[in-house]
PDB file of C-alpha atoms and ligand atoms in Angstrom:
ATOM      1  CA  MET H  21      34.884  45.131-103.777  1.00 47.00           C
ATOM      2  CA  MET H  22      34.800  47.591-101.049  1.00 48.00           C
ATOM      3  CA  LEU H  23      35.279  44.362 -98.813  1.00 48.00           C
ATOM      4  CA  PHE H  24      38.967  43.797 -99.586  1.00 48.00           C
ATOM      5  CA  VAL H  25      39.298  48.054-100.284  1.00 48.00           C
ATOM      6  CA  SER H  26      39.189  48.042 -96.066  1.00 48.00           C
ATOM      7  CA  LYS H  27      41.214  44.881 -95.809  1.00 48.00           C
ATOM      8  CA  ARG H  28      44.035  46.028 -97.712  1.00 49.00           C
ATOM      9  CA  HIS H  29      47.223  47.260 -95.637  1.00 51.00           C
ATOM     10  CA  THR H  30      49.849  46.508 -98.455  1.00 47.00           C
ATOM     11  CA  ALA H  31      50.823  49.087-101.327  1.00 47.00           C
ATOM     12  CA  ARG H  32      48.783  51.421-103.070  1.00 52.00           C
ATOM     13  CA  PRO H  33      50.681  49.381-106.752  1.00 54.00           C
ATOM     14  CA  LYS H  34      49.722  46.146-105.180  1.00 53.00           C
ATOM     15  CA  PHE H  35      46.321  47.408-104.533  1.00 52.00           C
ATOM     16  CA  ALA H  36      45.645  49.055-107.692  1.00 51.00           C
ATOM     17  CA  LEU H  37      46.699  45.478-109.487  1.00 52.00           C
ATOM     18  CA  ARG H  38      44.125  43.904-107.648  1.00 54.00           C
ATOM     19  CA  LEU H  39      41.735  46.118-108.176  1.00 49.00           C
ATOM     20  CA  LEU H  40      42.278  45.693-111.702  1.00 47.00           C
ATOM     21  CA  THR H  41      42.069  42.110-111.333  1.00 47.00           C
ATOM     22  CA  ALA H  42      39.282  42.007-109.830  1.00 46.00           C
ATOM     23  CA  VAL H  43      36.838  44.104-112.383  1.00 46.00           C
ATOM     24  CA  VAL H  44      38.533  41.862-115.093  1.00 46.00           C
ATOM     25  CA  LEU H  45      37.602  38.908-113.079  1.00 48.00           C
ATOM     26  CA  ALA H  46      33.825  40.099-112.020  1.00 46.00           C
ATOM     27  CA  LEU H  47      32.806  40.986-115.260  1.00 46.00           C
ATOM     28  CA  PRO H  48      31.951  37.872-116.848  1.00 47.00           C
ATOM     29  CA  LEU H  49      29.925  37.227-113.242  1.00 44.00           C
ATOM     30  CA  ILE H  50      27.426  39.908-114.377  1.00 44.00           C
ATOM     31  CA  PRO H  51      25.482  38.414-116.523  1.00 44.00           C
ATOM     32  CA  LEU H  52      25.899  35.443-114.432  1.00 44.00           C
ATOM     33  CA  SER H  53      23.834  36.745-111.669  1.00 43.00           C
ATOM     34  CA  GLY H  54      21.265  38.085-113.755  1.00 41.00           C
ATOM     35  CA  GLY H  55      19.356  35.164-113.761  1.00 42.00           C
ATOM     36  CA  ALA H  56      19.624  31.070-114.315  1.00 42.00           C
ATOM     37  CA  ALA H  57      18.665  31.026-117.679  1.00 42.00           C
ATOM     38  CA  ILE H  58      21.885  33.040-118.932  1.00 44.00           C
ATOM     39  CA  ALA H  59      24.225  30.839-116.658  1.00 43.00           C
ATOM     40  CA  ALA H  60      22.323  27.173-117.870  1.00 47.00           C
ATOM     41  CA  THR H  61      24.042  28.172-121.097  1.00 54.00           C
ATOM     42  CA  THR H  62      27.261  29.063-120.422  1.00 62.00           C
ATOM     43  CA  SER H  63      29.991  27.084-120.806  1.00 82.00           C
ATOM     44  CA  SER H  64      32.316  28.132-117.894  1.00 87.00           C
ATOM     45  CA  ALA H  65      32.041  30.019-114.872  1.00 91.00           C
ATOM     46  CA  HIS H  66      33.958  31.959-112.306  1.00 93.00           C
ATOM     47  CA  VAL H  67      34.174  32.019-108.501  1.00 93.00           C
ATOM     48  CA  THR H  68      35.637  34.343-106.814  1.00 92.00           C
ATOM     49  CA  PHE H  69      36.873  34.007-102.821  1.00 86.00           C
ATOM     50  CA  SER H  70      36.723  37.287-100.894  1.00 87.00           C
ATOM     51  CA  ASP H  71      36.438  38.058 -97.237  1.00 80.00           C
ATOM     52  CA  GLY H  72      35.000  34.299 -96.930  1.00 79.00           C
ATOM     53  CA  MET H  73      32.663  34.710 -99.466  1.00 86.00           C
ATOM     54  CA  LEU H  74      31.911  32.829-102.568  1.00 91.00           C
ATOM     55  CA  GLN H  75      30.743  34.825-105.466  1.00 93.00           C
ATOM     56  CA  PRO H  76      28.283  33.872-106.769  1.00 92.00           C
ATOM     57  CA  SER H  77      28.043  30.880-104.487  1.00 92.00           C
ATOM     58  CA  SER H  78      26.069  28.784-107.126  1.00 92.00           C
ATOM     59  CA  VAL H  79      26.706  28.544-111.063  1.00 91.00           C
ATOM     60  CA  SER H  80      25.581  26.490-113.528  1.00 89.00           C
ATOM     61  CA  ILE H  81      27.687  25.446-116.499  1.00 88.00           C
ATOM     62  CA  THR H  82      27.076  22.954-119.025  1.00 88.00           C
ATOM     63  CA  THR H  83      28.692  19.265-119.122  1.00 86.00           C
ATOM     64  CA  GLY H  84      32.041  19.478-119.681  1.00 86.00           C
ATOM     65  CA  GLY H  85      32.355  23.513-119.100  1.00 87.00           C
ATOM     66  CA  MET H  86      35.054  24.558-116.442  1.00 89.00           C
ATOM     67  CA  VAL H  87      34.544  26.684-112.905  1.00 92.00           C
ATOM     68  CA  SER H  88      37.618  29.017-112.346  1.00 93.00           C
ATOM     69  CA  TRP H  89      37.929  30.219-108.577  1.00 91.00           C
ATOM     70  CA  THR H  90      39.951  32.978-107.667  1.00 93.00           C
ATOM     71  CA  ASN H  91      41.024  33.200-104.348  1.00 92.00           C
ATOM     72  CA  ASP H  92      40.568  37.576-103.424  1.00 90.00           C
ATOM     73  CA  SER H  93      40.981  36.971-100.659  1.00 89.00           C
ATOM     74  CA  ASP H  94      44.304  37.198 -97.489  1.00 88.00           C
ATOM     75  CA  TYR H  95      43.960  34.007 -96.999  1.00 89.00           C
ATOM     76  CA  THR H  96      44.475  30.694 -98.039  1.00 91.00           C
ATOM     77  CA  VAL H  97      41.067  28.841 -99.458  1.00 90.00           C
ATOM     78  CA  THR H  98      40.576  25.167 -99.610  1.00 90.00           C
ATOM     79  CA  LEU H  99      37.811  24.015-101.903  1.00 90.00           C
ATOM     80  CA  SER H 100      36.970  20.522-101.131  1.00 91.00           C
ATOM     81  CA  SER H 101      34.209  18.218-102.557  1.00 91.00           C
ATOM     82  CA  ASN H 102      33.449  14.874-103.750  1.00 86.00           C
ATOM     83  CA  ALA H 103      34.188  15.770-107.037  1.00 88.00           C
ATOM     84  CA  TRP H 104      38.455  16.632-107.031  1.00 90.00           C
ATOM     85  CA  GLY H 105      38.692  15.776-103.321  1.00 90.00           C
ATOM     86  CA  SER H 106      40.469  19.078-101.498  1.00 89.00           C
ATOM     87  CA  HIS H 107      42.614  21.601-103.239  1.00 89.00           C
ATOM     88  CA  SER H 108      44.042  25.005-102.026  1.00 92.00           C
ATOM     89  CA  VAL H 109      44.331  28.369-103.658  1.00 92.00           C
ATOM     90  CA  GLN H 110      46.734  30.786-102.080  1.00 93.00           C
ATOM     91  CA  PRO H 111      45.861  34.781-101.844  1.00 93.00           C
ATOM     92  CA  ASP H 112      45.526  36.166-105.849  1.00 92.00           C
ATOM     93  CA  GLY H 113      45.991  32.227-106.791  1.00 92.00           C
ATOM     94  CA  SER H 114      43.207  30.662-108.822  1.00 93.00           C
ATOM     95  CA  TRP H 115      42.177  27.174-109.657  1.00 91.00           C
ATOM     96  CA  SER H 116      40.078  25.835-112.367  1.00 92.00           C
ATOM     97  CA  TYR H 117      38.176  22.367-112.501  1.00 91.00           C
ATOM     98  CA  THR H 118      36.819  20.736-115.503  1.00 89.00           C
ATOM     99  CA  PHE H 119      33.647  19.206-114.984  1.00 83.00           C
ATOM    100  CA  GLY H 120      32.846  16.190-117.295  1.00 88.00           C
ATOM    101  CA  SER H 121      29.340  14.868-115.411  1.00 86.00           C
ATOM    102  CA  ALA H 122      26.108  16.028-115.281  1.00 88.00           C
ATOM    103  CA  GLY H 123      24.655  16.621-111.965  1.00 89.00           C
ATOM    104  CA  THR H 124      25.158  18.863-108.913  1.00 89.00           C
ATOM    105  CA  TYR H 125      27.965  19.484-107.303  1.00 90.00           C
ATOM    106  CA  THR H 126      28.155  20.917-103.436  1.00 91.00           C
ATOM    107  CA  TYR H 127      31.798  21.997-102.458  1.00 87.00           C
ATOM    108  CA  THR H 128      33.229  23.949 -99.163  1.00 91.00           C
ATOM    109  CA  ALA H 129      35.501  27.166 -99.399  1.00 91.00           C
ATOM    110  CA  THR H 130      37.190  26.562 -96.106  1.00 88.00           C
ATOM    111  CA  SER H 131      39.451  29.610 -94.521  1.00 89.00           C
ATOM    112  CA  ARG H 132      40.336  31.472 -91.826  1.00 82.00           C
ATOM    113  CA  THR H 133      39.064  35.216 -90.907  1.00 74.00           C
ATOM    114  CA  GLU H 134      41.228  38.219 -89.970  1.00 75.00           C
ATOM    115  CA  SER H 135      40.639  37.636 -86.404  1.00 80.00           C
ATOM    116  CA  GLY H 136      41.898  33.881 -87.117  1.00 79.00           C
ATOM    117  CA  ARG H 137      38.440  31.916 -86.871  1.00 83.00           C
ATOM    118  CA  SER H 138      37.963  29.333 -89.378  1.00 85.00           C
ATOM    119  CA  THR H 139      35.243  30.220 -91.446  1.00 84.00           C
ATOM    120  CA  SER H 140      33.486  27.835 -94.182  1.00 86.00           C
ATOM    121  CA  GLN H 141      31.397  28.766 -97.222  1.00 88.00           C
ATOM    122  CA  THR H 142      29.310  26.196 -98.943  1.00 91.00           C
ATOM    123  CA  GLY H 143      29.145  26.445-103.087  1.00 93.00           C
ATOM    124  CA  THR H 144      27.224  24.633-105.760  1.00 92.00           C
ATOM    125  CA  VAL H 145      28.359  24.055-108.826  1.00 90.00           C
ATOM    126  CA  THR H 146      25.013  22.724-111.418  1.00 89.00           C
ATOM    127  CA  VAL H 147      26.763  20.893-114.793  1.00 89.00           C
ATOM    128  CA  GLY H 148      23.715  20.080-116.824  1.00 86.00           C
ATOM    129  CA  GLY H 149      23.025  19.617-120.543  1.00 64.00           C
ATOM    130  CA  SER H 150      25.169  18.742-123.498  1.00 56.00           C
ATOM    131  CA  GLY H 151      26.882  22.141-123.919  1.00 49.00           C
ATOM    132  CA  SER H 152      25.764  22.374-126.990  1.00 51.00           C
ATOM    133  CA  PRO H 153      24.827  26.314-127.795  1.00 52.00           C
ATOM    134  CA  PRO H 154      21.311  26.774-127.923  1.00 51.00           C
ATOM    135  CA  PRO H 155      19.633  26.413-131.381  1.00 53.00           C
ATOM    136  CA  SER H 156      20.159  29.316-133.808  1.00 56.00           C
ATOM    137  CA  PRO H 157      17.092  30.808-134.939  1.00 57.00           C
ATOM    138  CA  SER H 158      16.719  29.066-138.522  1.00 60.00           C
ATOM    139  CA  PRO H 159      16.481  31.842-140.704  1.00 58.00           C
ATOM    140  CA  THR H 160      13.518  32.453-141.938  1.00 61.00           C
ATOM    141  CA  PRO H 161      13.391  30.952-145.888  1.00 59.00           C
ATOM    142  CA  PRO H 162      12.110  33.267-147.924  1.00 60.00           C
ATOM    143  CA  PRO H 163       8.661  33.011-149.278  1.00 59.00           C
ATOM    144  CA  SER H 164       8.487  30.894-151.873  1.00 59.00           C
ATOM    145  CA  PRO H 165       7.375  33.239-154.893  1.00 57.00           C
ATOM    146  CA  SER H 166       4.157  31.779-155.305  1.00 56.00           C
ATOM    147  CA  PRO H 167       3.410  31.112-158.924  1.00 55.00           C
ATOM    148  CA  THR H 168       1.517  32.991-161.155  1.00 57.00           C
ATOM    149  CA  SER H 169      -2.145  31.327-160.423  1.00 56.00           C
ATOM    150  CA  THR H 170      -3.914  30.978-163.481  1.00 60.00           C
ATOM    151  CA  PRO H 171      -6.954  31.035-162.809  1.00 60.00           C
ATOM    152  CA  PRO H 172      -8.470  27.366-163.265  1.00 60.00           C
ATOM    153  CA  PRO H 173      -9.878  27.115-166.882  1.00 62.00           C
ATOM    154  CA  PRO H 174     -13.695  28.060-166.327  1.00 63.00           C
ATOM    155  CA  PRO H 175     -15.759  24.473-166.166  1.00 60.00           C
ATOM    156  CA  PRO H 176     -16.981  23.025-169.263  1.00 62.00           C
ATOM    157  CA  PRO H 177     -20.227  24.232-170.002  1.00 60.00           C
ATOM    158  CA  THR H 178     -22.738  21.032-168.725  1.00 59.00           C
ATOM    159  CA  PRO H 179     -24.465  19.958-171.731  1.00 57.00           C
ATOM    160  CA  THR H 180     -28.307  20.992-171.621  1.00 57.00           C
ATOM    161  CA  PRO H 181     -29.007  17.085-171.146  1.00 54.00           C
ATOM    162  CA  THR H 182     -31.535  16.838-174.026  1.00 56.00           C
ATOM    163  CA  THR H 183     -34.362  15.373-172.115  1.00 54.00           C
ATOM    164  CA  PRO H 184     -35.577  13.149-174.195  1.00 54.00           C
ATOM    165  CA  ALA H 185     -39.617  13.078-175.502  1.00 55.00           C
ATOM    166  CA  THR H 186     -40.874  10.565-173.435  1.00 51.00           C
ATOM    167  CA  PRO H 187     -42.476   8.468-175.821  1.00 49.00           C
ATOM    168  CA  SER H 188     -46.026   7.850-175.887  1.00 49.00           C
ATOM    169  CA  PRO H 189     -46.771   4.365-174.437  1.00 49.00           C
ATOM    170  CA  THR H 190     -48.608   3.730-177.775  1.00 48.00           C
ATOM    171  CA  ALA H 191     -47.675   6.365-179.801  1.00 51.00           C
ATOM    172  CA  THR H 192     -50.796   7.571-181.351  1.00 52.00           C
ATOM    173  CA  PRO H 193     -50.310   8.531-185.251  1.00 55.00           C
ATOM    174  CA  SER H 194     -51.931  11.755-185.911  1.00 68.00           C
ATOM    175  CA  PRO H 195     -54.513  11.569-187.865  1.00 71.00           C
ATOM    176  CA  SER H 196     -53.954  11.065-191.609  1.00 82.00           C
ATOM    177  CA  ASN H 197     -55.956  10.335-194.620  1.00 91.00           C
ATOM    178  CA  ALA H 198     -55.477   7.326-197.060  1.00 95.00           C
ATOM    179  CA  SER H 199     -56.842   6.687-201.014  1.00 96.00           C
ATOM    180  CA  VAL H 200     -57.977   3.370-201.748  1.00 97.00           C
ATOM    181  CA  MET H 201     -58.474   2.656-205.432  1.00 98.00           C
ATOM    182  CA  VAL H 202     -61.534   0.488-206.681  1.00 98.00           C
ATOM    183  CA  GLY H 203     -60.925  -1.740-209.473  1.00 97.00           C
ATOM    184  CA  ASP H 204     -62.746  -4.449-210.972  1.00 97.00           C
ATOM    185  CA  ASP H 205     -63.269  -7.017-208.496  1.00 95.00           C
ATOM    186  CA  PHE H 206     -60.511  -6.025-206.133  1.00 97.00           C
ATOM    187  CA  PHE H 207     -59.213  -2.541-203.490  1.00 96.00           C
ATOM    188  CA  ASN H 208     -55.922  -1.616-203.947  1.00 96.00           C
ATOM    189  CA  PRO H 209     -54.216  -1.504-201.619  1.00 96.00           C
ATOM    190  CA  LYS H 210     -56.170  -4.269-200.006  1.00 96.00           C
ATOM    191  CA  THR H 211     -55.127  -3.361-196.262  1.00 96.00           C
ATOM    192  CA  VAL H 212     -54.651   0.057-194.904  1.00 96.00           C
ATOM    193  CA  THR H 213     -53.517   1.237-191.351  1.00 96.00           C
ATOM    194  CA  VAL H 214     -54.787   4.824-190.255  1.00 96.00           C
ATOM    195  CA  ALA H 215     -54.589   6.641-187.028  1.00 95.00           C
ATOM    196  CA  LEU H 216     -57.474   7.402-185.446  1.00 95.00           C
ATOM    197  CA  GLY H 217     -59.892  10.198-186.553  1.00 95.00           C
ATOM    198  CA  SER H 218     -58.805   9.648-190.514  1.00 96.00           C
ATOM    199  CA  THR H 219     -60.679   9.772-193.084  1.00 97.00           C
ATOM    200  CA  VAL H 220     -60.480   7.196-196.076  1.00 97.00           C
ATOM    201  CA  THR H 221     -61.257   7.758-199.680  1.00 97.00           C
ATOM    202  CA  TRP H 222     -62.353   5.195-202.126  1.00 97.00           C
ATOM    203  CA  THR H 223     -62.738   5.783-206.180  1.00 98.00           C
ATOM    204  CA  ASN H 224     -63.831   3.898-208.378  1.00 98.00           C
ATOM    205  CA  GLY H 225     -62.128   3.413-211.254  1.00 97.00           C
ATOM    206  CA  GLY H 226     -63.913   0.108-212.287  1.00 96.00           C
ATOM    207  CA  SER H 227     -67.382  -0.759-213.230  1.00 96.00           C
ATOM    208  CA  GLN H 228     -70.486  -0.062-210.612  1.00 97.00           C
ATOM    209  CA  HIS H 229     -68.787  -1.917-207.337  1.00 97.00           C
ATOM    210  CA  THR H 230     -69.762  -0.768-203.350  1.00 97.00           C
ATOM    211  CA  VAL H 231     -67.907   0.045-200.021  1.00 98.00           C
ATOM    212  CA  THR H 232     -70.299  -1.620-197.645  1.00 97.00           C
ATOM    213  CA  CYS H 233     -69.003  -2.701-193.829  1.00 97.00           C
ATOM    214  CA  THR H 234     -72.234  -3.638-191.762  1.00 95.00           C
ATOM    215  CA  GLY H 235     -72.880  -6.493-189.427  1.00 92.00           C
ATOM    216  CA  SER H 236     -69.624  -7.788-187.897  1.00 92.00           C
ATOM    217  CA  CYS H 237     -67.495  -5.512-190.255  1.00 95.00           C
ATOM    218  CA  GLY H 238     -66.004  -3.472-187.452  1.00 95.00           C
ATOM    219  CA  PRO H 239     -66.849  -1.436-184.352  1.00 95.00           C
ATOM    220  CA  GLN H 240     -68.367   0.820-186.466  1.00 92.00           C
ATOM    221  CA  THR H 241     -70.471   0.752-190.178  1.00 96.00           C
ATOM    222  CA  PHE H 242     -70.562   2.187-193.305  1.00 96.00           C
ATOM    223  CA  ASP H 243     -71.607   1.744-196.734  1.00 97.00           C
ATOM    224  CA  SER H 244     -71.212   3.602-200.031  1.00 97.00           C
ATOM    225  CA  GLY H 245     -74.018   2.219-201.945  1.00 97.00           C
ATOM    226  CA  ASN H 246     -73.670   1.489-205.374  1.00 98.00           C
ATOM    227  CA  MET H 247     -70.594   3.449-206.900  1.00 98.00           C
ATOM    228  CA  ASN H 248     -70.481   4.296-210.514  1.00 97.00           C
ATOM    229  CA  THR H 249     -67.246   4.425-212.445  1.00 97.00           C
ATOM    230  CA  GLY H 250     -65.319   7.509-211.227  1.00 97.00           C
ATOM    231  CA  ALA H 251     -67.346   7.618-208.315  1.00 97.00           C
ATOM    232  CA  THR H 252     -66.177   8.534-204.540  1.00 97.00           C
ATOM    233  CA  PHE H 253     -66.890   7.537-201.362  1.00 97.00           C
ATOM    234  CA  SER H 254     -65.154   8.565-198.183  1.00 97.00           C
ATOM    235  CA  HIS H 255     -65.325   7.858-194.386  1.00 97.00           C
ATOM    236  CA  THR H 256     -63.613   8.887-191.354  1.00 97.00           C
ATOM    237  CA  PHE H 257     -63.420   6.397-188.463  1.00 95.00           C
ATOM    238  CA  THR H 258     -63.786   7.815-184.984  1.00 96.00           C
ATOM    239  CA  VAL H 259     -63.782   4.390-183.234  1.00 96.00           C
ATOM    240  CA  ALA H 260     -60.423   2.321-183.386  1.00 96.00           C
ATOM    241  CA  GLY H 261     -60.384  -1.441-184.541  1.00 96.00           C
ATOM    242  CA  THR H 262     -60.343  -3.319-187.726  1.00 97.00           C
ATOM    243  CA  TYR H 263     -62.844  -2.955-190.339  1.00 97.00           C
ATOM    244  CA  ASN H 264     -63.231  -5.731-193.064  1.00 97.00           C
ATOM    245  CA  TYR H 265     -65.300  -4.530-195.450  1.00 96.00           C
ATOM    246  CA  VAL H 266     -66.146  -6.068-198.900  1.00 97.00           C
ATOM    247  CA  CYS H 267     -68.228  -4.993-202.342  1.00 97.00           C
ATOM    248  CA  VAL H 268     -71.445  -6.584-201.701  1.00 97.00           C
ATOM    249  CA  TYR H 269     -71.715  -7.096-205.264  1.00 96.00           C
ATOM    250  CA  HIS H 270     -68.167  -9.157-205.639  1.00 96.00           C
ATOM    251  CA  ALA H 271     -68.602 -10.605-201.899  1.00 90.00           C
ATOM    252  CA  PRO H 272     -66.573 -12.163-200.808  1.00 92.00           C
ATOM    253  CA  GLY H 273     -64.015 -11.866-203.264  1.00 95.00           C
ATOM    254  CA  MET H 274     -63.932  -8.251-203.182  1.00 97.00           C
ATOM    255  CA  SER H 275     -62.755  -7.474-199.911  1.00 97.00           C
ATOM    256  CA  GLY H 276     -60.713  -5.440-198.200  1.00 97.00           C
ATOM    257  CA  THR H 277     -59.544  -4.245-194.169  1.00 97.00           C
ATOM    258  CA  ILE H 278     -59.211  -0.760-192.693  1.00 97.00           C
ATOM    259  CA  THR H 279     -56.942  -1.112-189.061  1.00 97.00           C
ATOM    260  CA  VAL H 280     -57.638   2.157-187.337  1.00 96.00           C
ATOM    261  CA  GLN H 281     -55.177   2.722-184.372  1.00 94.00           C
TER     262      GLN H 281
HETATM  263 CU1  LIG P  28     -67.653  -4.749-207.263  1.00 92.90          CU
END
């Protein structure tokens, strides 16, 4: 700003106006000189030509943005580029150009110095982006209230598997005693099955008989001898097998079988 102050030779009122204009125009440029990040998101830019200098010499705008130039010098400045050709800006004048296509545009600002010599300054305009403003931060959605978590129901108690009792391959019947009635010329029941170690008791309800198991009767032998009426005889079987016994008085018709298992 001090540059044109030293150059001004006109009346004070105009100087004040020029100063005000310069300040107003310079304000938007302050953030632009801060960094490219800010300029890149700006859709428009202002360039001031003062004392043969473009301030700033490089600006960045978004596609479709506009660049305005203000001639703050005492001489006419000619802005030339492939984009718009050539355009002259009178002192205190302004001109703007809208850039519809992205790209980097180089232009020259030609003027002359106080000594009358020609001077040229090169400036660039970088046009890019879609011009869409930076996405506003999406509001953080309020945390959805987590449903009052009902604790999962306890797993159903695992039924204790009732281990099936391993059946013995051959169910060994527990010893059990048995009784056989001795009648006249018969044994009742004629066939009895008992477990190993069982005791069988014969009771004579008839006349005279025997309970005799000898020879090839079975794995063991036993013999009651003569049994009068009402007599009893018992034998405990400790060897498994089939016993075909008889009454020696009435054999072979009077016989019976004891199966021990
Ligand atoms: Cu008999």
